[in-house]
CSV table of C-alpha atoms in Angstrom, one decimal:
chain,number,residue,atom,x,y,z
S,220,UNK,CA,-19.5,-21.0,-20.4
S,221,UNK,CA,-20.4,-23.7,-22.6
S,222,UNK,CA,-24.4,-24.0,-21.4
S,223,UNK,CA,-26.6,-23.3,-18.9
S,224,UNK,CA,-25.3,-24.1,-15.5
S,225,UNK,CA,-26.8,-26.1,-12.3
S,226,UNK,CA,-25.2,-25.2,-9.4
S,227,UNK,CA,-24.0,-27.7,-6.9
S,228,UNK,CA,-26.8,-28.3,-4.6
S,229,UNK,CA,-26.2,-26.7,-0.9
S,230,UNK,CA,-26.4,-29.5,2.0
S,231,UNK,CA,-30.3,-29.8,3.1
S,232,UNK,CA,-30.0,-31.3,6.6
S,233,UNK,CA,-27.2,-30.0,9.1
S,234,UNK,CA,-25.5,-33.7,9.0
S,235,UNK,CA,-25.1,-33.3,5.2
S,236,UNK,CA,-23.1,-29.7,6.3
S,237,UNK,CA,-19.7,-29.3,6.9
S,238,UNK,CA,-19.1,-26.9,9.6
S,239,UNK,CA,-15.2,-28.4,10.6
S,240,UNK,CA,-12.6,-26.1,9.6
S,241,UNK,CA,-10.9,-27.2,6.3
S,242,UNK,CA,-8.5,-29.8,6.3
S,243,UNK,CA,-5.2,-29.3,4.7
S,244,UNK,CA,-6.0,-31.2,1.5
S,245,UNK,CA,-9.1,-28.7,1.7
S,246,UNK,CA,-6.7,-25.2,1.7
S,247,UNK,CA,-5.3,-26.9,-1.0
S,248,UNK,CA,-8.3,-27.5,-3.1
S,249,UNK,CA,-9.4,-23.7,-2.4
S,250,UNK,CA,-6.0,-22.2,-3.1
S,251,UNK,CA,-6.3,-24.1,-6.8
S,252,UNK,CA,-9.7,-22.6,-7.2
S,253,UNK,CA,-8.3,-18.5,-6.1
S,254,UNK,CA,-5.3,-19.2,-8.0
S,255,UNK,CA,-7.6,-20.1,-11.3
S,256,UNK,CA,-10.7,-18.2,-11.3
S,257,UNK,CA,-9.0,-14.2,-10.9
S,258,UNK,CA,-6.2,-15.0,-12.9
S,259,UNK,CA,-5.7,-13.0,-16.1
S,260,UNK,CA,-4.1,-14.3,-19.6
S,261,UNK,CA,-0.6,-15.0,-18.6
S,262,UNK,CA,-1.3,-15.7,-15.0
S,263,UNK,CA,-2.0,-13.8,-11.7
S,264,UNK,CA,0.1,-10.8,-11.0
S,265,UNK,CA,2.1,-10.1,-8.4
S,266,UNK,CA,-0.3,-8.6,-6.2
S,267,UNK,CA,-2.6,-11.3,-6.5
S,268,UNK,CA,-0.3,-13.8,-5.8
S,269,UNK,CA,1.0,-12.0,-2.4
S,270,UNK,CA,-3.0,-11.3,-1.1
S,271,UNK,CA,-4.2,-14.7,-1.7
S,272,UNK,CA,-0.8,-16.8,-0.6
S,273,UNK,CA,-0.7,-14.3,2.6
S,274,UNK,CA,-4.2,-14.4,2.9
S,275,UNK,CA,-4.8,-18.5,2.7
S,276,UNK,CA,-2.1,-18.7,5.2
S,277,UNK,CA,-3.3,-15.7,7.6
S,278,UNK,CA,-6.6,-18.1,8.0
S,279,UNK,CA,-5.5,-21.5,7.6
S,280,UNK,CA,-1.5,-21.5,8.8
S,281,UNK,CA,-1.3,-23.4,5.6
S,282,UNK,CA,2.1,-22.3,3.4
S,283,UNK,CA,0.9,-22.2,-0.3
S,284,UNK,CA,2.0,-20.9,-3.2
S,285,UNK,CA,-1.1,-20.4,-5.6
S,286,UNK,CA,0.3,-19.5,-8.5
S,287,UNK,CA,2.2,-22.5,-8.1
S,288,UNK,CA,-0.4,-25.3,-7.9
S,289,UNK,CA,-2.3,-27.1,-10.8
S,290,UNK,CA,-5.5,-24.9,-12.3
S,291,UNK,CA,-8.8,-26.2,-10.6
S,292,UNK,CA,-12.2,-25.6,-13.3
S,293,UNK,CA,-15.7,-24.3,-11.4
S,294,UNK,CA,-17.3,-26.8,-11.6
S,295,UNK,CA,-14.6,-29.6,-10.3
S,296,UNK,CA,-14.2,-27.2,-7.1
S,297,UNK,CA,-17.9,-26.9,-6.5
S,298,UNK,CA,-18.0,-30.8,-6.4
S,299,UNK,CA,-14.8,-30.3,-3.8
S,300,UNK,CA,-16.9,-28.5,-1.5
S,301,UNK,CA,-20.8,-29.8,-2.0
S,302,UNK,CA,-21.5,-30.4,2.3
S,303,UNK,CA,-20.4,-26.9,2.4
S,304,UNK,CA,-23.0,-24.4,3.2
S,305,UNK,CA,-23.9,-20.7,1.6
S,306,UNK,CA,-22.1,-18.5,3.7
S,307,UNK,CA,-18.6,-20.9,3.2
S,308,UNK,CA,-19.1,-20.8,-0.8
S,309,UNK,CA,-19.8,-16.8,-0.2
S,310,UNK,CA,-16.3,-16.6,1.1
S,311,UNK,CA,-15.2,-18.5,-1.4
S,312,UNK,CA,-16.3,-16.5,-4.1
S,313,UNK,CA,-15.5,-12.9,-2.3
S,314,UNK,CA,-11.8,-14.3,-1.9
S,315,UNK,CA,-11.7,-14.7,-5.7
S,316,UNK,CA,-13.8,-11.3,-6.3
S,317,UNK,CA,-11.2,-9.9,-4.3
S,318,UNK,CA,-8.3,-10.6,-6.5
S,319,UNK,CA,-10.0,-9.8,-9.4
S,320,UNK,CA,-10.1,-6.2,-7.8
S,321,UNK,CA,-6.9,-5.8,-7.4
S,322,UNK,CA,-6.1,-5.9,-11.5
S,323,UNK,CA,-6.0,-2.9,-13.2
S,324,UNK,CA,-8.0,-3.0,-15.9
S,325,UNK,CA,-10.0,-5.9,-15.3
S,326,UNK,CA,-10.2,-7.5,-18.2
S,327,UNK,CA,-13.7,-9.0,-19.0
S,328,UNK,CA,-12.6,-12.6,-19.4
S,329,UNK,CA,-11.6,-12.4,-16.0
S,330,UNK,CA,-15.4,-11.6,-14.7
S,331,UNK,CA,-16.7,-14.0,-16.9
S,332,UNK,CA,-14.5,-16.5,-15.1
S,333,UNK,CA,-15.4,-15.4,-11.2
S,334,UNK,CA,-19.1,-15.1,-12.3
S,335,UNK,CA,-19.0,-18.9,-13.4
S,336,UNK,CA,-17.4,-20.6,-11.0
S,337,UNK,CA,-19.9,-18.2,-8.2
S,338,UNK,CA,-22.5,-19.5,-10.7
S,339,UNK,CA,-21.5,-23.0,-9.8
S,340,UNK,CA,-21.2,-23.2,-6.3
S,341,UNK,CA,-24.9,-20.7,-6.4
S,342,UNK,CA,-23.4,-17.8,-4.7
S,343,UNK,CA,-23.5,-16.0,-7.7
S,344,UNK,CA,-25.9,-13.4,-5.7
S,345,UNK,CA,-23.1,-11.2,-4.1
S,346,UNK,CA,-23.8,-7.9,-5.0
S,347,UNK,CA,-20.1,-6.6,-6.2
S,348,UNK,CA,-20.2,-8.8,-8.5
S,349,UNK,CA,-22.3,-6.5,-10.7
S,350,UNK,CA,-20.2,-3.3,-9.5
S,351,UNK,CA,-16.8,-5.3,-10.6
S,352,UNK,CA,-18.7,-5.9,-13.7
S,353,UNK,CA,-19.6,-2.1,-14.2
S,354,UNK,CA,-15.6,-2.0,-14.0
S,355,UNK,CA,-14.5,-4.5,-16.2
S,356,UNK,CA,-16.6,-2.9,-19.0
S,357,UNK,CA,-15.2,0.7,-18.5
S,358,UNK,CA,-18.1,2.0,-16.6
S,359,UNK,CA,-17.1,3.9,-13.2
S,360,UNK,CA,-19.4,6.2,-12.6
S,361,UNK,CA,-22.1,3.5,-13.2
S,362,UNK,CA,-19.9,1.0,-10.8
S,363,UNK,CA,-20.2,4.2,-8.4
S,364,UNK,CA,-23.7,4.5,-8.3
S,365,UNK,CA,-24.1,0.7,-7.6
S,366,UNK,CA,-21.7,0.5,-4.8
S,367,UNK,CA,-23.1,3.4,-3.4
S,368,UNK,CA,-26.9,1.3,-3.6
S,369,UNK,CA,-25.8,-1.5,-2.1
S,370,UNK,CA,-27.4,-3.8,0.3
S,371,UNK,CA,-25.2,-3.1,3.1
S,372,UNK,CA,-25.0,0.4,3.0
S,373,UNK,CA,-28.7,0.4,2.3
S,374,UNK,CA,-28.9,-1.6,5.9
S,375,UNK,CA,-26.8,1.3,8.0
S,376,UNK,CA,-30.0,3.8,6.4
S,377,UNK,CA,-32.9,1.0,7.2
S,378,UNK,CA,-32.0,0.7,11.1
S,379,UNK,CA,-32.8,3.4,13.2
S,380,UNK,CA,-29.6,5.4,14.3
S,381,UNK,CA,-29.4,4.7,17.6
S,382,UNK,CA,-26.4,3.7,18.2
S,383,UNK,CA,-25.1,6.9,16.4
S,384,UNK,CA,-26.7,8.9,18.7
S,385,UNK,CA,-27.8,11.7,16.2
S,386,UNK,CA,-30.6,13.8,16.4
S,387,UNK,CA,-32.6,12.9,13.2
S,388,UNK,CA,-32.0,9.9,10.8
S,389,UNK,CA,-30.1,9.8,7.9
S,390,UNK,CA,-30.5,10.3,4.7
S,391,UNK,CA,-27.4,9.0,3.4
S,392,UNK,CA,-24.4,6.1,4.7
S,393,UNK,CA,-22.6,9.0,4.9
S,394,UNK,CA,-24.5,11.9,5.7
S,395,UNK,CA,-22.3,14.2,7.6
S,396,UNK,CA,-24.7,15.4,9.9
S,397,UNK,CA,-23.1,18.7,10.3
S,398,UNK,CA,-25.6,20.6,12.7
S,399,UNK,CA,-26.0,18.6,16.0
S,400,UNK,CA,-24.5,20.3,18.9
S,401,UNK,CA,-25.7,17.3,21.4
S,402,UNK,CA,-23.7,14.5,19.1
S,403,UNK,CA,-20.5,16.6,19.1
S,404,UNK,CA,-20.7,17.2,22.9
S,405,UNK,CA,-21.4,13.7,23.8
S,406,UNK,CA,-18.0,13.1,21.7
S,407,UNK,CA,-16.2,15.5,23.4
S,408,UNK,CA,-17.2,14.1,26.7
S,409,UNK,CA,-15.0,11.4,26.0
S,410,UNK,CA,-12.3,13.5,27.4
S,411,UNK,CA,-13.6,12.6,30.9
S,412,UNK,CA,-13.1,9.0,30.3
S,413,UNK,CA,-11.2,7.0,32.6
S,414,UNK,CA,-7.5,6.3,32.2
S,415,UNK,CA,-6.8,3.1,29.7
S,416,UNK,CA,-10.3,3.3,28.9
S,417,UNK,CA,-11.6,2.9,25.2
S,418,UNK,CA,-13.3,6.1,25.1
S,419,UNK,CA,-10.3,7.9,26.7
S,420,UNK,CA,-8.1,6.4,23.6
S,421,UNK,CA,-11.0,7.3,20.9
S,422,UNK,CA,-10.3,11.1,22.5
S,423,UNK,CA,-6.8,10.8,22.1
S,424,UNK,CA,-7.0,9.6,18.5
S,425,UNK,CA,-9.1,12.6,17.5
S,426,UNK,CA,-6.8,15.3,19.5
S,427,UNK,CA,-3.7,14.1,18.3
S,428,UNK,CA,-4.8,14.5,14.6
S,429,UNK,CA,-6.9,17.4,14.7
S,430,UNK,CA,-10.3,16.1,13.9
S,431,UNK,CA,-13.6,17.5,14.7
S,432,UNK,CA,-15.9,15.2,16.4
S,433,UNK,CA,-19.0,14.3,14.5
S,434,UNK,CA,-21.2,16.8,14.8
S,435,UNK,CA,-19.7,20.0,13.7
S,436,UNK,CA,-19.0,21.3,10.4
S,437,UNK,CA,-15.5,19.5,8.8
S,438,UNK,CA,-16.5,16.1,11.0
S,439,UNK,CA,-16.4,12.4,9.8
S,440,UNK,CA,-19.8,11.4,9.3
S,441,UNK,CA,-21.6,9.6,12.2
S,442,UNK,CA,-21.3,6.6,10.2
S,443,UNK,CA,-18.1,6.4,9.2
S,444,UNK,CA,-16.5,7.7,12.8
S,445,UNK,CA,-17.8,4.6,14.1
S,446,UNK,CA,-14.6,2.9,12.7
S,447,UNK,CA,-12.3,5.1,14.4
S,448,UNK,CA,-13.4,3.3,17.9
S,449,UNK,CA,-11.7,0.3,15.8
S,450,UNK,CA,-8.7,1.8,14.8
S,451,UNK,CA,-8.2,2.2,18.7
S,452,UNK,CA,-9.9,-1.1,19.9
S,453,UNK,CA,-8.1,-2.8,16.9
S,454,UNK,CA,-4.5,-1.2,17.7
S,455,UNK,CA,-4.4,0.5,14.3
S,456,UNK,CA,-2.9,3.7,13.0
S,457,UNK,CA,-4.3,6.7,11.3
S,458,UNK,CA,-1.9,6.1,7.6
S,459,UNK,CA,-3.8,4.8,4.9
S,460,UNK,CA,-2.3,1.5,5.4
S,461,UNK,CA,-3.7,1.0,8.5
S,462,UNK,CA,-7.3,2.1,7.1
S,463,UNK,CA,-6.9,-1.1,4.8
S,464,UNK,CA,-6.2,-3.3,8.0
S,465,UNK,CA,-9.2,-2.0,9.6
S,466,UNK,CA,-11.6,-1.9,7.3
S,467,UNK,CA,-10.6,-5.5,6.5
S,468,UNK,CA,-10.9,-6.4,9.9
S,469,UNK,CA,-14.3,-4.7,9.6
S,470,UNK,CA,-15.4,-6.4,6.7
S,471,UNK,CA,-14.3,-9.8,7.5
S,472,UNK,CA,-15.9,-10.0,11.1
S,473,UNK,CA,-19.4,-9.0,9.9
S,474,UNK,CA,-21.9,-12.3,9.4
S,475,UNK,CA,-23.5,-10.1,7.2
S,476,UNK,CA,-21.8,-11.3,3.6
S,477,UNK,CA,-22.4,-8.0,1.7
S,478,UNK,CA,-19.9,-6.1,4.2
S,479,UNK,CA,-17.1,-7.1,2.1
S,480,UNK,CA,-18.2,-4.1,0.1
S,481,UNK,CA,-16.5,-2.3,2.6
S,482,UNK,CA,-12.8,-3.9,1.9
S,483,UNK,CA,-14.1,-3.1,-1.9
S,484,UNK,CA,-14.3,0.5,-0.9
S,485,UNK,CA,-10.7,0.6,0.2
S,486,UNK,CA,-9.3,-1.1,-2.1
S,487,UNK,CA,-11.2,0.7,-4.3
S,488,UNK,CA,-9.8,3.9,-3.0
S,489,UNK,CA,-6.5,2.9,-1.8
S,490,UNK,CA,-5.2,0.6,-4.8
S,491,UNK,CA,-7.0,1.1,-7.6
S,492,UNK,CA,-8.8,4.0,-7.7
S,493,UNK,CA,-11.9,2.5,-9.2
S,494,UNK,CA,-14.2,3.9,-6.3
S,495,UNK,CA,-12.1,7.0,-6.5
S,496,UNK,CA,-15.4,8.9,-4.4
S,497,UNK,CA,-17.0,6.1,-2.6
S,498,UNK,CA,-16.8,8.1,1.3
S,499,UNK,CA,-18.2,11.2,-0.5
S,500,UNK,CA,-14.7,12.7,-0.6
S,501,UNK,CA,-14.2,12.1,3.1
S,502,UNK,CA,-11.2,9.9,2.3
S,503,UNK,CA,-8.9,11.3,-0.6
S,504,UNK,CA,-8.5,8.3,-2.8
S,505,UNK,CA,-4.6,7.7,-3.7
S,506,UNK,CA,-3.8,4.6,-5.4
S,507,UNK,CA,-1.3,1.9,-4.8
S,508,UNK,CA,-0.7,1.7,-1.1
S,509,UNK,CA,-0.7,-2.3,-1.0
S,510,UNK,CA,1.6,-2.3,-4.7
S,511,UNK,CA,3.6,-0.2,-3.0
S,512,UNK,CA,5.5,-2.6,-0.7
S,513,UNK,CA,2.9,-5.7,-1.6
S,514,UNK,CA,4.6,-8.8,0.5
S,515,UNK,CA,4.4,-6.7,3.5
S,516,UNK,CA,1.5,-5.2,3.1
S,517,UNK,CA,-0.7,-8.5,2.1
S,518,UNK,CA,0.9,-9.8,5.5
S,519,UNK,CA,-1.0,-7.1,7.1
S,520,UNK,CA,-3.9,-7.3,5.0
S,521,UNK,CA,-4.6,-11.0,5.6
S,522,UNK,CA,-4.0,-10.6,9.7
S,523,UNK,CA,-6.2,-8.3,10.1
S,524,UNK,CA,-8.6,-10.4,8.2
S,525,UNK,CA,-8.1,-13.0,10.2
S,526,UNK,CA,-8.4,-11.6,13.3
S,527,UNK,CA,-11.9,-10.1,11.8
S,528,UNK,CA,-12.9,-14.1,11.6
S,529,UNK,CA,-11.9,-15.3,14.9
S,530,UNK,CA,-13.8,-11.7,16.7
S,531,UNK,CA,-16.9,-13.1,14.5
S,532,UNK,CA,-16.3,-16.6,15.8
S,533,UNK,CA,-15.9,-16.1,19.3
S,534,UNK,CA,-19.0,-13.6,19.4
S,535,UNK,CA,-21.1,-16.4,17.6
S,536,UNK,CA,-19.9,-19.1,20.3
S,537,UNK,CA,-20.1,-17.4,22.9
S,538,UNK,CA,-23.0,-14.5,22.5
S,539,UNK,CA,-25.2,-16.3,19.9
S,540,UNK,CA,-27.6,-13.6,18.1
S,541,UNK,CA,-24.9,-10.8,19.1
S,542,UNK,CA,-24.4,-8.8,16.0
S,543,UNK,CA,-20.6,-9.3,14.6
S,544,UNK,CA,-20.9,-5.8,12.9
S,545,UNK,CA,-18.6,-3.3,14.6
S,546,UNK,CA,-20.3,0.0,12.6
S,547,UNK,CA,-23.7,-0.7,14.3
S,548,UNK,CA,-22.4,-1.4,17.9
S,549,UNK,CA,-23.0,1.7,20.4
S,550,UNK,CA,-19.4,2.1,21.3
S,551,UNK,CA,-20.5,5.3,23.7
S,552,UNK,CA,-21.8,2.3,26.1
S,553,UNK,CA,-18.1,0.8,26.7
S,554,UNK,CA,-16.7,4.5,26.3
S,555,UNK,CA,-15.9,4.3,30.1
S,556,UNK,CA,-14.5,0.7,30.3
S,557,UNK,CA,-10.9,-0.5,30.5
S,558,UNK,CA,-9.8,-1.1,26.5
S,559,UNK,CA,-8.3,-4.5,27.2
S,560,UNK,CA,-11.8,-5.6,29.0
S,561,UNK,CA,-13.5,-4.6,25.6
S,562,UNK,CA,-11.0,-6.4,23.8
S,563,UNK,CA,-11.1,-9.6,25.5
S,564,UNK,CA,-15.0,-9.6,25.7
S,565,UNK,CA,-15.0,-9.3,21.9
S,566,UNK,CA,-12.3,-11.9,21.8
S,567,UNK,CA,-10.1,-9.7,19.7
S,568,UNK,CA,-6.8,-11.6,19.0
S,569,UNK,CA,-3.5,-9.1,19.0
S,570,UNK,CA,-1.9,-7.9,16.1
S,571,UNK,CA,0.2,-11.1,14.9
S,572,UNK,CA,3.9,-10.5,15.3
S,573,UNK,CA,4.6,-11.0,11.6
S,574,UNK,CA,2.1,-8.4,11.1
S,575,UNK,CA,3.9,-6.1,13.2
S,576,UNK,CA,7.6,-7.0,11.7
S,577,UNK,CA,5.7,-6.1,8.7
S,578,UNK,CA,5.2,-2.5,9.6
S,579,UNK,CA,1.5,-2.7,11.4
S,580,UNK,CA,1.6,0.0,13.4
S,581,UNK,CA,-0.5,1.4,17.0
S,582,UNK,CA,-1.9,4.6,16.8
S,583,UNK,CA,0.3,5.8,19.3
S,584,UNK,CA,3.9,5.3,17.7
S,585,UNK,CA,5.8,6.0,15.1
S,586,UNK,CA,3.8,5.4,12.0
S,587,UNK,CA,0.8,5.7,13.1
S,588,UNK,CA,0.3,9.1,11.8
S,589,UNK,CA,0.5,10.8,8.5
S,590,UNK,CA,2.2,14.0,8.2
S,591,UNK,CA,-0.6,15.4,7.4
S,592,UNK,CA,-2.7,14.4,10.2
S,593,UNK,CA,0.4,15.5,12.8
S,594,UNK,CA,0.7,19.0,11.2
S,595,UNK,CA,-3.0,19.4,11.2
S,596,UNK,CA,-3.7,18.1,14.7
S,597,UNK,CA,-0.5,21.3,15.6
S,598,UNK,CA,-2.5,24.2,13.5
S,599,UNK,CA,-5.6,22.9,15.8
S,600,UNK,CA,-4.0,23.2,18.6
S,601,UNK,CA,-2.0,26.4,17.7
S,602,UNK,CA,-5.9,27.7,16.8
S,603,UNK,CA,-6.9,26.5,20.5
S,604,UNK,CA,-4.4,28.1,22.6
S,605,UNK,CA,-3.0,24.8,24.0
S,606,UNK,CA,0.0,22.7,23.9
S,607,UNK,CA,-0.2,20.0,21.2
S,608,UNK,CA,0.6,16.4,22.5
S,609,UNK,CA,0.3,13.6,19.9
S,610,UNK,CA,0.6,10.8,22.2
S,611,UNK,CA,3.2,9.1,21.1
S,612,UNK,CA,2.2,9.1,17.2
S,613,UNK,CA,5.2,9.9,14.9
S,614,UNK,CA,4.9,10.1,11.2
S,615,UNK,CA,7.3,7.3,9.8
C-alpha cells in the first residue's frame, strides 16, 4: 500500500444495488481478483488453484482456470463491483481469506495483500482477518485465543439455549455439559422416532459409531452435536472429509458473515493444523485431508458450499426473517418428521453427482465411517450386551 485508502463507496439506494446473480464477464472479473490477492511469490499453489477453480464453478457453472487469467489490482476490482452491496464484497473477501488459509506458512506479504484489496472494497471488518494475521506472523496460540473470541461463537453464548435444550446456559461454545440427565434422555428418545424420519436417522448415526448423546460424560457438546442433525439431513458421512463438506455447507448457508469462521475451524484442523485445538480437543486435528487427494476433494468442498447458498436462498425467498443458521435451529421439533419433508422445506439441493463421483459419501455406506468410529460403535455395543448394526456404514 502506497497511501491511505478510500474504499469504494457501497450503493446508497436499492436501485444503485445489484442484487442479479453475476454475469459471466462478472465470474470472470472475480476469478482475476481470487486468483491475485491469495497468491504467494511464484503464484498460487496447487491447492489454491483446485478450491477456488472448483469453488467459482460449484456457484457460478462458470469453467475457469484462475491461475490462468490476467492479475486483477484491489482497487481496479472494487471499481468492477461498486452497485454491489456489503454482504456480496464480504464473500468476496472470505473467498480470498480462504485461500490464503490454505498456505502453509502464510507468508506476510500475502495478508498484506487480502487486507488491501478487503480495505478497498470496505469489508476489511471480517474478523479472521486478524486471526489469519496472528498466523502469518508465527503467533498460534494468540490466533487461538482470537478465534476462540469471535463474534460468532460469542453469538451461540449471547442467545439463550433453547434450542439445545440444556438445563443451564453455557459458559463456553463448547461447553460439554456433562451432567444433564434430562438432555441425554431427550436424545435417546430419538430411538422412538418414526421410520425415515430425521430424528430416527440422527439415532442411527450415533448407534452406529458409538457416541454418547449429549449429556453424559464423553458426549459432543450441545453445541457442536447440533451438526450431527446435518451430517444426516445433509447426507454426509462421519470421515473427516465429510466434516469439511458439512461444516462448509454450515458456514456458507448462514446470513450471518462471521460463520465462515466455522469452515476456518476445519480447515484449520483438517489441513493445516493452525487451529490444531479450536473444538477443545473434541475433534483430533490431523492435517492434510483436502492435499491429500485435492481435485477431488475441492469438488466436494465447493458442492457442499454451494448447496449451503441455495438452502440460504430459498429460506430468504420463501421464509423471509427465518434464521439460515442450522446450529441454532431446534432440530428436536422436526425429530419426528419424514427426512425428505425437512429437506425439501429447507430447500436442500442433493449432493451433486460430481460430488458423489468424487467420493462424497452418505452416512450409511461404505465410506461413511472411519475405522475408528466402526470399531468404537462394536466395543459399545459389546459393553451393552446387544448386537451391533452399523446401518449400512463401511469404513472405505
Amino acid at each position: 500500500m502506497t497511501g491511505p485508502i478510500t474504499p469504494v463507496p457501497l450503493p446508497t439506494t436499492v436501485a444503485e444495488t445489484n442484487l442479479e446473480p453475476p454475469t459471466r464477464d462478472e465470474v470472470i472479473t472475480m476469478a482475476r481478483a481470487f486468483g491475485t490477492a491469495p497468491a504467494p511469490e511464484g503464484g498460487l499453489t496447487p491447492v489454491q488453484r483446485a478450491v477456488l477453480n472448483a469453488m467459482v464453478e460449484s456457484m457460478t457453472r462458470v469453467q475457469v482456470d484462475v491461475a490462468q487469467l490476467e492479475p486483477l489490482g484491489p482497487e481496479e476490482f472494487a471499481e468492477s463491483i461498486r452497485h454491489r452491496d456489503l454482504a456480496f464484497r464480504r464473500r468476496m473477501v472470505q473467498a480470498m481469506l480462504l485461500a490464503e488459509m490454505l498456505l502453509v506458512p502464510i507468508p506476510p506479504g500475502v495478508t498484506a495483500q487480502v487486507e488491501e484489496y478487503a480495505q478497498w472494497l470496505g469489508a476489511a471488518d471480517d474478523e479472521m482477518m486478524r486471526v489469519v494475521r496472528r498466523i502469518a506472523s508465527g503467533s498460534l496460540g494468540l490466533a487461538l485465543m482470537d478465534f476462540q473470541r469471535s463474534g460468532y461463537f460469542q453469538e451461540l453464548l449471547a442467545q439463550p439455549p433453547e434450542h439445545l435444550h440444556t438445563s443451564r446456559a453455557l459458559a463456553d461454545a463448547w461447553d460439554m455439559a456433562c451432567s444433564d440427565d434430562a438432555l441425554y434422555e431427550r436424545w435417546a428418545a430419538l430411538e422412538h422416532c418414526p421410520d425415515g424420519s430425521l430424528g430416527q436417522g440422527v439415532w442411527r448415526f450415533y448407534r452406529a459409531r458409538g457416541f454418547t448423546f449429549p449429556g453424559h460424560p464423553e458426549s459432543a457438546p450441545p453445541n457442536l452435536a447440533q451438526h450431527d442433525w446435518v451430517h444426516v439431513l445433509a447426507d454426509y458421512g462421519s470421515a473427516v472429509e465429510s466434516e469439511i463438506e458439512v461444516f462448509g455447507l454450515i458456514a456458507r448457508c448462514n446470513d450471518d458473515p462471521r460463520a465462515f469462521s466455522l469452515l476456518a475451524m476445519v480447515l484449520g484442523l483438517f489441513e493445516t493444523g493452525y487451529l490444531f485445538d479450536a473444538a477443545k480437543g473434541f475433534f483430533e486435528y490431523d492435517r492434510g485431508h483436502l492435499s491429500r487427494d485435492i481435485d477431488r476433494m475441492a469438488v466436494r468442498l465447493a458442492d457442499a458450499m454451494y448447496r449451503g447458498a441455495m438452502l440460504a436462498w430459498h429460506v430468504n425467498d420463501t421464509y423471509p426473517g427465518r434464521s439460515t443458521d442450522l446450529l441454532t435451529i431446534d432440530w428436536f421439533a422436526h425429530a419426528d418428521r419424514p427426512l425428505d419433508d425437512v429437506r425439501a422445506e429447507l430447500g436442500l439441493l442433493p449432493r451433486s453427482a460430481r460430488a458423489v463421483a468424487a467420493g462424497s459419501k452418505t452416512a450409511w455406506e461404505r465410506g461413511g465411517i472411519s475405522p475408528f468410529q466402526q470399531q468404537h460403535g462394536r466395543a459399545v455395543a459389546e459393553a451393552e450386551g446387544r448386537e451391533y448394526d452399523s446401518y449400512g456404514a463401511e469404513p472405505a
